[in-house]
Amino acid sequence: MSNPAMSVQLAGMELKNPVVVASGTFGFGREYGQFYDLSELGAICVKGLTAAPREGNPPPRIAETPMGILNSVGLQNPGVDAFISTELPFLHRYDVKVIANISGNTPEEYGEMCQKLSSAGVDMIEVNISCPNVKAGGLAYGTRPDLAAEVTRMAKDHAGKIPVMVKLSPNVTDVTEIARAVADAGADALSLINTLRGMRIDVSSRRPILKMNTGGLSGPAVLPIAVRMVWEVASIGLPILGMGGVSDGDGAAQLMLAGASAVAVGTACFVDPYAPIKVRDELRDIAARQGLDGVSQLTGALRPW
Amino acid sequence: MRVQTDCNVLELTQLASGGWTMTLESHGIAEQITAPGQFLHIRCGQGQLLRRPISICNWSARRDLIRVVFEARGEGTRWLSRRQVGDNLDVLGPLGNGFAMEENGRYLLVGGGIGVPPLLGCAVQGSRNCTAVLGFRSAGHAMLLEEFGQACLGGVRLATDDGSLGHHGFVDTLVRHELEQRQRYDGVLACGPKPMLKSVAVVCREKGVPCQVSMEERMGCGVGACLVCACRNAQSHYVHVCQDGPVFPAEEVDWNE
Ligand SMILES: Cc1cc2nc3c(=O)[nH]c(=O)nc-3n(C[C@H](O)[C@H](O)[C@H](O)COP(=O)(O)OP(=O)(O)OC[C@H]3O[C@@H](n4cnc5c(N)ncnc54)[C@H](O)[C@@H]3O)c2cc1C
Ligand SMILES: Cc1cc2nc3c(=O)[nH]c(=O)nc-3n(C[C@H](O)[C@H](O)[C@H](O)COP(=O)(O)O)c2cc1C
Ligand code: FES
């Protein structure tokens, strides 16, 4: 048994451990901050921000599925300005990296938000081109390489020194095509996967459970898809934040072996508020059992057939 | 710091109504309860990913006990009803904001169906000076009547949809009658299906009596982080049942949603 170092690098940002919490599942940290010290985490990826406040979609916004959930929150958030004035100062009280997740209706909106956030002092910007819950923009950017590249360039031009990570949608035929387009447009890192479009129907009422009819699938059910997609985009060579269905150290290690430098935990927090801490500790145990000097040695160490 | 707690099942029995009453050794949750109407978010086995929100029916901080009363409706609550005495339950709580009550205030408690249990906490812990109006589908579905009878100095009025017990019809008729007979209520506290809450809210507004209602919505995290449990307020903004509620002043709810 070794005593592996836990710190990892993600596009020049040093994380004290590879466990990040996924956007939209952890609010702005205040709620789970009542359960443990947020400084225990590698980074916090905040609720998806938009240029103006958004109310989100009508309820029901959640449905349970076999080992997963569907959500249709629809980017409810107070807007980027309110985030900077009231939420960011709270997060800065902790020794934890802050990743701002942004969604725009136009490339210009992405640019404007990047400018504000980089001057406000976030550690990284995650550009969400893949949220399936927003009719305007959103998914279209995530499924068309040319648009994804345009948004990436706009974000890079306005983010200053702050690294820009682009979050990919799994709702595409070939994820490497989009990944390559955003890499060529200057993205510093990739994150994936966002949720998969899904639907659940209440047979007795013949109604979809979600008021929006469809929503995004997340949770343990999607882990194998996330692992496969991380593995596919790893060949592009950009650092990767892997996510989708991680609920234990084994799932996190799978994503790292497939090519992720760090992993995000989302839906698992609803099951167990301590899930990110548990994932971190189990990841350390796995690295120790394998006699590694550092958990970062897992990244890309897959031995494919 | 909040904690996730393993609570021990001390008692689990089926009521004549078909519902279940469960008493938990709470390992410190009971002493954190600030008001009746708060809830627990309970893990219902490995097969169900999401926790299930269940209202606290009654509690004793001194004896570290919490009682919940629930109906086995789907997979999760059925799993809960199959627990054995001595089993551990994975519980988050107490969560949310309960009913705001003055110690000696005079309250009309209005419950419908499985909305009835949390009101027992109001009668036992909030103020002795309560009258209860409880509605059920039929006499066979009625529950906790004896305990409400003991706890409510103002007595208990009953209504059933089929007329098999008490008033034949809905609780709002009885609520109107109560508010017209005795004009001295400090507040009406209601829990039950949304159409019932709406009609009670209408009567209260007409009579000028403050009304608080406990709302239901499907939940994820239960603590305010995921924003799935949205409910529209009177200003047309989404608030969140788990954190801003489940109890809201009736005038803050958008009843047209
Ligand atoms: C604040 C609050 C307090 C509650 N208190 C009680 C109580 O004291 N006693 C009681 O019997 N029931 C109570 N309920 C309802 C209870 O949460 C549901 O009956 C339960 O979640 C159903 O789960 P299931 O697995 O049996 O059903 P399923 O239909 O299989 O559940 C599927 C999913 O839908 C959700 N769901 C289904 N019905 C409801 C509902 N009515 N409200 C919220 N989510 C729902 C479940 O949580 C689960 O995520 C309360 C609900 C809320 C929001
Ligand atoms: C309730 C909920 C809200 C989400 N909101 C966002 C969001 O605002 N922006 C975003 O990029 N991803 C959002 N996601 C997607 C997650 O960040 C993550 O990519 C996805 O859930 C897969 O990870 P998981 O299986 O660990 O949850 C959300 C997911 C959930 C469940
Ligand atoms: S259930 Fe997550 S915010 Fe209410």
XYZ file of C-alpha atoms and ligand atoms in Angstrom:
650
model
C 0.000 0.000 0.000
C 1.333 3.424 -0.963
C 0.202 6.804 0.278
C -0.780 8.351 -3.040
C -0.747 12.093 -3.637
C -4.285 13.255 -4.373
C -3.644 16.487 -6.246
C -4.282 16.650 -9.972
C -3.928 19.241 -12.729
C -6.812 20.240 -14.966
C -5.738 22.630 -17.725
C -3.206 24.330 -15.474
C -5.576 24.522 -12.519
C -4.307 22.556 -9.548
C -7.001 20.643 -7.639
C -6.131 19.278 -4.205
C -8.034 16.139 -5.142
C -9.727 15.024 -8.367
C -13.298 15.241 -7.072
C -15.441 18.074 -8.400
C -19.180 18.489 -7.842
C -21.231 18.675 -11.025
C -23.046 21.791 -12.176
C -26.701 22.022 -11.182
C -26.549 19.355 -8.523
C -24.789 21.362 -5.822
C -26.383 24.819 -6.080
C -23.767 27.423 -5.115
C -22.443 25.243 -2.329
C -24.405 26.719 0.573
C -26.692 23.729 1.170
C -24.123 20.944 1.175
C -21.782 23.310 2.994
C -24.020 22.598 5.986
C -22.937 18.949 5.846
C -19.155 19.312 5.509
C -16.378 21.795 4.902
C -16.450 22.664 1.198
C -12.652 22.860 1.294
C -12.678 19.047 1.275
C -13.610 19.144 -2.415
C -11.310 19.545 -5.388
C -13.579 22.081 -7.060
C -17.172 23.244 -7.086
C -18.880 23.636 -10.401
C -21.766 25.997 -9.746
C -25.341 25.911 -11.004
C -25.541 26.869 -14.683
C -25.516 30.658 -15.052
C -27.189 32.755 -17.722
C -26.802 36.421 -18.627
C -30.224 37.286 -17.135
C -32.015 35.541 -14.258
C -34.109 32.539 -15.317
C -37.180 31.056 -13.664
C -36.776 27.577 -15.140
C -39.450 25.106 -16.212
C -42.808 24.263 -14.636
C -42.914 21.278 -12.225
C -42.771 18.309 -12.013
C -39.102 18.700 -12.836
C -37.876 15.288 -11.728
C -38.734 11.660 -12.369
C -37.044 8.582 -11.022
C -35.938 5.885 -13.493
C -34.072 2.598 -13.020
C -30.796 3.704 -11.369
C -31.227 7.188 -12.714
C -33.254 10.363 -12.708
C -34.693 12.608 -15.388
C -34.634 16.342 -14.713
C -36.088 19.322 -16.487
C -35.019 22.181 -14.221
C -34.353 24.410 -17.224
C -31.441 26.444 -15.887
C -33.232 28.240 -13.081
C -30.613 30.657 -11.746
C -30.305 34.230 -10.432
C -28.154 35.389 -13.358
C -24.422 35.954 -13.629
C -24.433 39.366 -11.902
C -26.213 38.090 -8.784
C -23.831 35.135 -8.718
C -20.838 37.452 -8.728
C -22.192 39.790 -6.067
C -23.745 37.329 -3.609
C -22.584 33.738 -4.238
C -18.958 34.059 -5.323
C -17.834 35.893 -2.139
C -19.326 33.021 -0.113
C -17.425 30.421 -2.161
C -14.203 32.412 -1.851
C -14.307 31.859 1.910
C -13.332 28.248 1.217
C -10.093 26.748 -0.004
C -11.730 25.251 -3.081
C -11.540 26.002 -6.785
C -14.618 27.551 -8.336
C -15.754 26.595 -11.827
C -18.479 28.805 -13.300
C -20.837 26.960 -15.634
C -22.444 29.215 -18.259
C -25.180 28.916 -20.885
C -26.017 31.554 -23.455
C -28.612 32.220 -26.109
C -26.048 33.746 -28.446
C -22.250 33.591 -28.786
C -22.185 37.223 -27.628
C -23.879 36.275 -24.366
C -21.227 33.646 -23.730
C -18.547 36.268 -24.349
C -20.144 38.816 -22.056
C -20.467 36.282 -19.230
C -16.868 35.132 -19.640
C -15.632 38.704 -19.356
C -17.590 39.333 -16.153
C -16.578 36.039 -14.578
C -12.902 36.315 -15.381
C -12.699 39.775 -13.824
C -14.683 38.531 -10.829
C -12.086 35.843 -10.189
C -13.402 32.367 -10.848
C -10.793 29.628 -11.405
C -12.266 28.153 -14.567
C -15.214 28.606 -16.891
C -17.236 25.633 -18.051
C -19.112 26.465 -21.220
C -22.337 24.508 -21.336
C -23.234 24.023 -24.980
C -25.289 20.994 -24.185
C -28.144 21.619 -21.804
C -31.136 19.692 -23.175
C -33.707 21.747 -21.276
C -33.526 25.056 -23.045
C -35.277 25.601 -26.325
C -33.256 28.546 -27.576
C -29.587 27.883 -28.267
C -28.515 25.256 -25.787
C -28.616 21.911 -27.466
C -28.149 23.262 -30.968
C -24.680 24.573 -30.018
C -23.833 21.207 -28.556
C -24.800 19.196 -31.592
C -23.299 21.338 -34.378
C -19.512 21.508 -34.639
C -19.458 24.914 -36.362
C -21.645 26.546 -33.703
C -19.775 24.836 -30.875
C -16.513 26.189 -32.287
C -17.927 29.691 -32.589
C -19.080 29.720 -28.979
C -15.700 28.371 -27.851
C -13.796 31.094 -29.704
C -16.051 33.753 -28.247
C -15.535 32.394 -24.731
C -11.759 32.193 -25.159
C -11.591 35.742 -26.515
C -13.339 37.105 -23.411
C -12.071 34.865 -20.622
C -8.607 36.462 -20.321
C -6.239 34.139 -18.482
C -9.016 31.941 -17.095
C -9.062 28.456 -18.636
C -12.137 27.590 -20.674
C -13.568 24.073 -20.525
C -16.352 23.073 -22.920
C -19.050 20.709 -21.692
C -20.142 18.212 -24.312
C -23.532 16.704 -24.954
C -23.867 12.940 -25.245
C -26.902 13.442 -27.499
C -24.836 13.217 -30.684
C -23.833 10.465 -33.067
C -20.091 11.169 -32.906
C -18.876 13.037 -29.843
C -15.317 13.264 -31.182
C -16.458 15.461 -34.044
C -17.683 18.193 -31.691
C -14.751 17.641 -29.349
C -12.288 18.181 -32.167
C -14.099 21.317 -33.315
C -13.945 22.948 -29.874
C -10.329 21.811 -29.408
C -9.387 23.485 -32.695
C -11.254 26.601 -31.557
C -8.967 26.862 -28.539
C -10.742 25.113 -25.650
C -8.398 24.413 -22.729
C -10.313 21.354 -21.488
C -13.386 19.225 -22.129
C -16.021 18.060 -19.694
C -18.500 15.294 -20.329
C -21.099 14.011 -20.212
C -24.100 16.221 -19.754
C -27.474 14.465 -19.393
C -29.052 12.221 -22.046
C -32.492 13.066 -23.326
C -35.081 10.727 -21.917
C -38.730 10.344 -21.037
C -40.862 8.531 -18.486
C -44.593 7.982 -18.791
C -47.135 7.312 -16.039
C -49.054 4.460 -17.619
C -52.261 4.945 -15.647
C -52.670 8.637 -16.516
C -50.916 8.260 -19.903
C -49.019 11.434 -19.086
C -45.278 12.012 -19.042
C -44.129 12.542 -15.435
C -42.186 15.668 -16.398
C -44.216 18.745 -17.268
C -41.775 19.373 -20.125
C -42.507 15.811 -21.346
C -38.800 15.015 -21.743
C -35.753 15.671 -19.598
C -32.117 14.828 -19.032
C -31.073 11.432 -17.704
C -28.289 11.230 -15.107
C -27.198 8.945 -12.301
C -25.589 5.480 -12.176
C -27.487 4.333 -15.290
C -25.374 6.610 -17.515
C -21.901 5.685 -16.201
C -21.053 3.211 -19.003
C -21.938 5.820 -21.620
C -19.810 8.421 -19.860
C -16.842 6.038 -19.663
C -17.137 5.195 -23.344
C -17.408 8.843 -24.410
C -14.486 9.975 -22.253
C -12.431 7.189 -23.772
C -13.425 8.296 -27.277
C -12.526 11.968 -26.788
C -9.337 11.226 -24.839
C -7.544 10.707 -28.148
C -7.926 14.411 -28.888
C -5.426 15.203 -26.166
C -7.191 17.900 -24.139
C -7.507 17.500 -20.366
C -10.878 16.002 -19.415
C -13.261 16.446 -16.505
C -15.240 13.194 -16.606
C -18.728 12.846 -15.210
C -21.942 10.910 -15.518
C -23.164 8.413 -12.959
C -20.219 8.448 -10.575
C -21.290 7.260 -7.144
C -18.197 5.489 -5.852
C -14.431 5.269 -6.215
C -14.693 2.521 -8.797
C -16.804 4.648 -11.163
C -14.433 7.592 -10.708
C -11.424 5.366 -11.390
C -13.070 4.051 -14.562
C -13.482 7.589 -15.892
C -9.873 8.421 -15.007
C -8.518 5.264 -16.635
C -10.549 6.157 -19.724
C -8.763 9.502 -19.821
C -10.219 11.947 -17.305
C -7.876 14.074 -15.187
C -10.621 14.786 -12.664
C -14.186 13.600 -12.113
C -17.422 15.290 -11.159
C -20.083 13.841 -8.895
C -23.660 15.008 -9.468
C -26.817 12.988 -8.942
C -25.092 10.846 -6.291
C -25.233 13.871 -3.956
C -29.039 13.555 -3.824
C -28.712 9.981 -2.624
C -25.923 10.731 -0.176
C -24.763 14.275 0.590
C -21.317 12.869 1.440
C -20.970 11.089 -1.926
C -18.156 13.374 -3.197
C -16.137 12.796 -0.012
C -16.761 9.068 -0.229
C -15.670 9.003 -3.878
C -12.483 10.885 -2.974
C -11.609 8.471 -0.148
C -12.349 5.385 -2.214
C -10.273 6.753 -5.074
C -7.367 7.198 -2.669
C -7.796 3.586 -1.504
C -7.808 2.303 -5.076
C -4.648 4.234 -5.928
C -3.037 3.000 -2.703
C -3.944 -0.619 -3.406
C -2.418 -0.287 -6.853
C 0.763 1.113 -5.314
C 0.572 4.437 -7.167
C 2.522 7.534 -6.077
C -0.336 9.740 -7.124
C -3.955 9.279 -8.105
C -3.172 11.232 -11.288
C -1.350 8.141 -12.550
C -4.747 6.599 -13.212
C -5.472 9.121 -15.951
C -5.438 7.449 -19.336
C -3.809 4.315 -17.914
C -6.397 2.073 -19.514
C -5.132 -1.142 -21.147
C -7.634 -1.540 -23.984
C -7.860 -4.833 -25.830
C -23.210 20.918 10.812
C -26.061 18.871 9.438
C -25.622 15.150 9.393
C -27.088 12.195 7.661
C -28.268 9.834 10.384
C -28.941 6.139 10.798
C -32.231 5.963 12.673
C -33.366 2.794 14.374
C -36.882 1.470 13.757
C -38.465 1.015 17.201
C -42.009 0.348 16.117
C -43.856 -0.235 12.853
C -47.523 -1.122 12.761
C -50.311 -0.939 10.262
C -53.251 1.289 11.106
C -56.848 0.240 10.518
C -56.895 2.796 7.685
C -54.213 0.800 5.876
C -51.487 3.389 6.513
C -48.413 2.731 8.608
C -47.107 4.305 11.784
C -43.390 4.109 12.423
C -41.424 5.289 15.437
C -37.719 5.947 15.058
C -34.916 6.367 17.534
C -33.644 9.523 15.905
C -30.021 9.825 17.063
C -30.307 13.544 17.602
C -32.711 14.581 14.836
C -35.650 15.040 17.229
C -33.917 17.744 19.250
C -33.250 19.745 16.093
C -36.908 19.953 15.113
C -38.023 23.570 15.282
C -41.696 23.297 14.281
C -44.388 20.783 13.365
C -44.628 20.331 9.594
C -40.930 19.722 8.974
C -40.049 16.524 7.135
C -37.541 13.693 6.893
C -35.918 12.623 3.627
C -35.682 8.849 3.880
C -33.636 6.432 1.756
C -35.924 3.574 0.746
C -33.526 0.778 -0.156
C -30.797 0.311 -2.770
C -33.329 -0.114 -5.583
C -34.717 3.418 -5.256
C -32.211 6.124 -6.078
C -34.122 9.049 -4.614
C -35.037 9.553 -0.995
C -38.735 9.920 -0.089
C -39.989 12.976 1.803
C -42.201 12.053 4.771
C -43.600 14.573 7.257
C -42.794 14.328 10.928
C -46.051 13.375 12.651
C -44.889 13.777 16.231
C -41.661 13.729 18.214
C -40.037 13.780 21.615
C -36.709 15.576 21.903
C -36.260 14.263 25.449
C -36.728 10.634 24.447
C -35.058 11.118 21.028
C -38.085 9.749 19.207
C -39.723 10.659 15.903
C -42.981 9.267 14.607
C -43.986 9.222 10.958
C -47.249 8.009 9.438
C -47.302 7.048 5.787
C -49.221 5.220 3.101
C -47.537 2.502 1.047
C -48.196 3.860 -2.431
C -45.299 2.957 -4.688
C -42.032 1.060 -4.500
C -40.346 3.347 -1.980
C -43.070 3.582 0.614
C -43.832 -0.142 0.180
C -40.189 -0.875 0.997
C -40.545 1.354 4.067
C -43.621 -0.569 5.208
C -41.649 -3.839 5.087
C -38.981 -2.760 7.595
C -38.533 -4.724 10.790
C -38.114 -3.437 14.309
C -34.372 -3.003 14.838
C -33.602 -2.099 11.189
C -31.642 1.066 10.457
C -33.004 3.788 8.165
C -30.826 6.337 6.375
C -32.457 9.685 7.171
C -31.791 13.354 6.403
C -33.599 15.802 8.614
C -35.271 17.662 10.023
C -35.747 19.517 6.734
C -37.794 22.517 5.642
C -39.876 25.068 7.464
C -42.854 23.932 9.503
C -45.996 25.684 10.720
C -45.375 28.957 12.608
C -47.425 28.748 15.815
C -47.847 30.797 19.008
C -47.723 28.654 22.111
C -51.247 29.402 23.277
C -52.674 30.426 19.947
C -56.063 29.153 18.815
C -55.728 27.163 15.612
C -57.987 25.346 13.252
C -56.128 22.316 11.875
C -57.424 21.151 8.499
C -56.200 17.828 7.145
C -57.135 15.674 4.179
C -56.131 12.015 3.825
C -52.419 11.425 4.212
C -52.067 15.166 4.942
C -53.536 14.542 8.383
C -50.463 13.141 10.257
C -48.256 16.276 10.473
C -51.170 18.186 12.012
C -51.010 15.910 15.034
C -47.619 17.457 15.747
C -49.280 20.898 15.649
C -51.855 19.798 18.223
C -49.396 18.050 20.538
C -46.341 20.307 20.246
C -47.542 23.641 18.885
C -50.578 24.612 20.920
C -53.158 22.719 22.955
C -55.713 25.242 21.848
C -56.563 23.547 18.561
C -59.681 22.319 16.806
C -59.248 19.747 14.046
C -61.245 19.339 10.859
C -60.207 16.087 9.217
C -61.371 14.749 5.874
C -61.096 11.195 4.547
C -62.413 9.239 1.595
C -64.531 7.029 3.859
C -64.804 5.875 7.484
C -62.412 3.052 6.641
C -59.692 5.539 5.671
C -59.971 7.622 8.861
C -56.840 7.654 11.025
C -55.425 9.045 14.257
C -58.891 10.144 15.451
C -58.360 9.162 19.069
C -55.060 10.976 19.275
C -56.478 14.158 17.739
C -59.377 13.857 20.196
C -56.968 13.789 23.123
C -54.709 16.554 21.849
C -57.265 19.075 20.555
C -59.042 20.973 23.333
C -61.413 22.368 20.711
C -62.501 18.937 19.531
C -62.455 17.144 16.193
C -64.887 17.512 13.242
C -64.930 14.896 10.505
C -65.896 14.785 6.871
C -65.905 11.887 4.405
C -66.368 11.899 0.659
C -68.985 9.136 0.887
C -70.692 10.292 4.076
C -69.796 7.116 5.989
C -68.422 9.202 8.867
C -69.222 12.775 9.913
C -70.159 15.410 7.364
C -70.912 14.085 3.866
C -68.672 16.189 1.645
C -65.508 18.210 1.746
C -63.710 19.807 4.665
C -64.070 23.363 3.356
C -67.752 23.397 4.346
C -66.757 22.533 7.910
C -63.973 25.093 7.852
C -66.421 27.789 6.786
C -68.796 26.736 9.518
C -66.041 26.836 12.166
C -64.792 30.245 11.100
C -68.333 31.631 11.076
C -69.317 30.139 14.439
C -66.260 31.213 16.379
C -64.426 34.188 15.026
C -61.483 33.760 17.334
C -59.031 31.631 15.397
C -55.458 32.957 15.251
C -54.831 30.836 12.208
C -55.731 27.906 10.001
C -53.064 25.255 9.370
C -53.765 22.937 6.445
C -52.192 19.869 4.869
C -53.681 17.672 2.149
C -54.328 17.520 -1.590
C -53.843 20.773 -3.471
C -57.518 21.274 -4.438
C -58.437 21.000 -0.758
C -55.719 23.478 0.239
C -56.942 25.871 -2.420
C -60.556 25.800 -1.243
C -59.473 26.203 2.399
C -57.291 29.151 1.386
C -60.260 30.762 -0.353
C -62.472 30.435 2.741
C -59.724 31.831 4.992
C -59.144 34.838 2.772
C -62.864 35.553 2.754
C -63.008 35.333 6.559
C -59.754 37.227 7.080
C -58.047 34.422 8.983
C -54.342 33.803 8.309
C -53.807 30.422 6.663
C -50.670 28.310 6.294
C -50.539 25.361 3.897
C -48.125 22.464 3.512
C -47.282 21.831 -0.160
C -46.045 18.692 -1.926
C -43.701 18.445 -4.873
C -41.414 15.754 -6.227
C -37.966 16.126 -4.706
C -34.360 15.363 -5.449
C -31.850 16.591 -2.887
C -34.386 17.762 -0.289
C -32.045 20.511 0.904
C -32.357 23.299 -1.686
C -29.462 22.458 -3.996
C -31.032 20.917 -7.107
C -34.058 23.188 -7.654
C -36.350 20.416 -8.854
C -39.099 20.877 -6.224
C -40.337 24.147 -7.710
C -43.679 25.668 -6.786
C -44.908 28.990 -8.168
C -45.493 31.774 -5.670
C -48.026 34.589 -5.904
C -45.451 36.833 -7.631
C -45.042 34.119 -10.310
C -41.534 33.205 -9.136
C -40.510 29.651 -8.447
C -39.772 28.894 -4.823
C -38.660 25.498 -3.551
C -40.829 23.266 -1.434
C -37.954 21.550 0.394
C -36.205 24.712 1.506
C -38.677 27.594 1.338
C -41.534 25.300 2.479
C -43.087 22.807 2.673
C -45.260 25.158 4.748
C -46.121 28.484 3.095
C -48.521 31.282 3.985
C -51.520 30.579 1.719
C -51.364 34.055 0.153
C -47.819 33.336 -1.090
C -48.928 30.399 -3.234
C -50.009 30.699 -6.867
C -53.202 28.631 -6.751
C -53.737 28.723 -10.505
C -50.603 26.778 -11.373
C -43.024 17.571 2.175
C -43.718 16.249 1.935
C -44.217 15.551 3.007
C -44.846 14.312 2.818
N -45.324 13.652 3.910
C -45.904 12.458 3.762
C -46.389 11.735 4.900
O -46.283 12.177 6.048
N -46.975 10.508 4.691
C -47.099 9.991 3.426
O -47.635 8.893 3.299
N -46.670 10.659 2.350
C -46.072 11.869 2.481
N -45.619 12.549 1.355
C -45.760 11.917 0.055
C -44.631 10.884 -0.144
O -43.409 11.558 -0.280
C -44.892 10.038 -1.396
O -46.025 9.247 -1.197
C -43.708 9.125 -1.704
O -42.593 9.868 -2.109
C -44.064 8.114 -2.769
O -42.953 7.290 -3.011
P -43.138 5.840 -3.613
O -41.814 5.299 -3.955
O -43.957 5.036 -2.685
O -44.043 6.120 -4.899
P -43.621 6.232 -6.428
O -44.789 6.778 -7.123
O -43.046 4.959 -6.903
O -42.482 7.327 -6.401
C -41.772 7.712 -7.564
C -41.126 9.063 -7.338
O -42.118 10.089 -7.251
C -42.065 10.760 -6.015
N -43.429 11.007 -5.526
C -44.536 10.250 -5.755
N -45.597 10.787 -5.137
C -45.170 11.898 -4.508
C -45.819 12.882 -3.703
N -47.106 12.835 -3.423
N -45.067 13.901 -3.226
C -43.746 13.973 -3.498
N -43.100 13.070 -4.259
C -43.796 12.046 -4.749
C -41.298 9.824 -5.112
O -40.656 10.504 -4.042
C -40.329 9.192 -6.057
O -39.246 10.031 -6.294
C -44.998 13.786 1.519
C -44.486 14.498 0.433
C -43.859 15.722 0.617
C -43.333 16.477 -0.553
C -30.910 18.517 -11.359
C -29.770 18.675 -12.328
C -29.436 19.944 -12.803
C -28.385 20.113 -13.702
N -28.060 21.371 -14.121
C -26.996 21.548 -14.965
C -26.596 22.857 -15.353
O -27.168 23.855 -14.919
N -25.550 22.980 -16.218
C -24.865 21.882 -16.692
O -23.910 22.044 -17.453
N -25.209 20.640 -16.312
C -26.256 20.441 -15.459
N -26.604 19.164 -15.061
C -25.820 18.002 -15.568
C -24.745 17.569 -14.563
O -23.810 18.596 -14.322
C -24.008 16.306 -15.058
O -23.388 16.590 -16.278
C -24.941 15.126 -15.261
O -25.946 15.112 -14.274
C -24.211 13.783 -15.238
O -23.588 13.534 -13.975
P -24.269 12.681 -12.774
O -24.784 11.420 -13.369
O -23.170 12.471 -11.777
O -25.356 13.520 -12.226
C -27.652 18.975 -14.150
C -27.987 17.706 -13.677
C -29.023 17.544 -12.769
C -29.348 16.164 -12.265
S -35.420 18.876 -3.713
Fe -33.558 19.749 -4.383
S -34.082 21.854 -4.190
Fe -35.799 20.913 -3.314
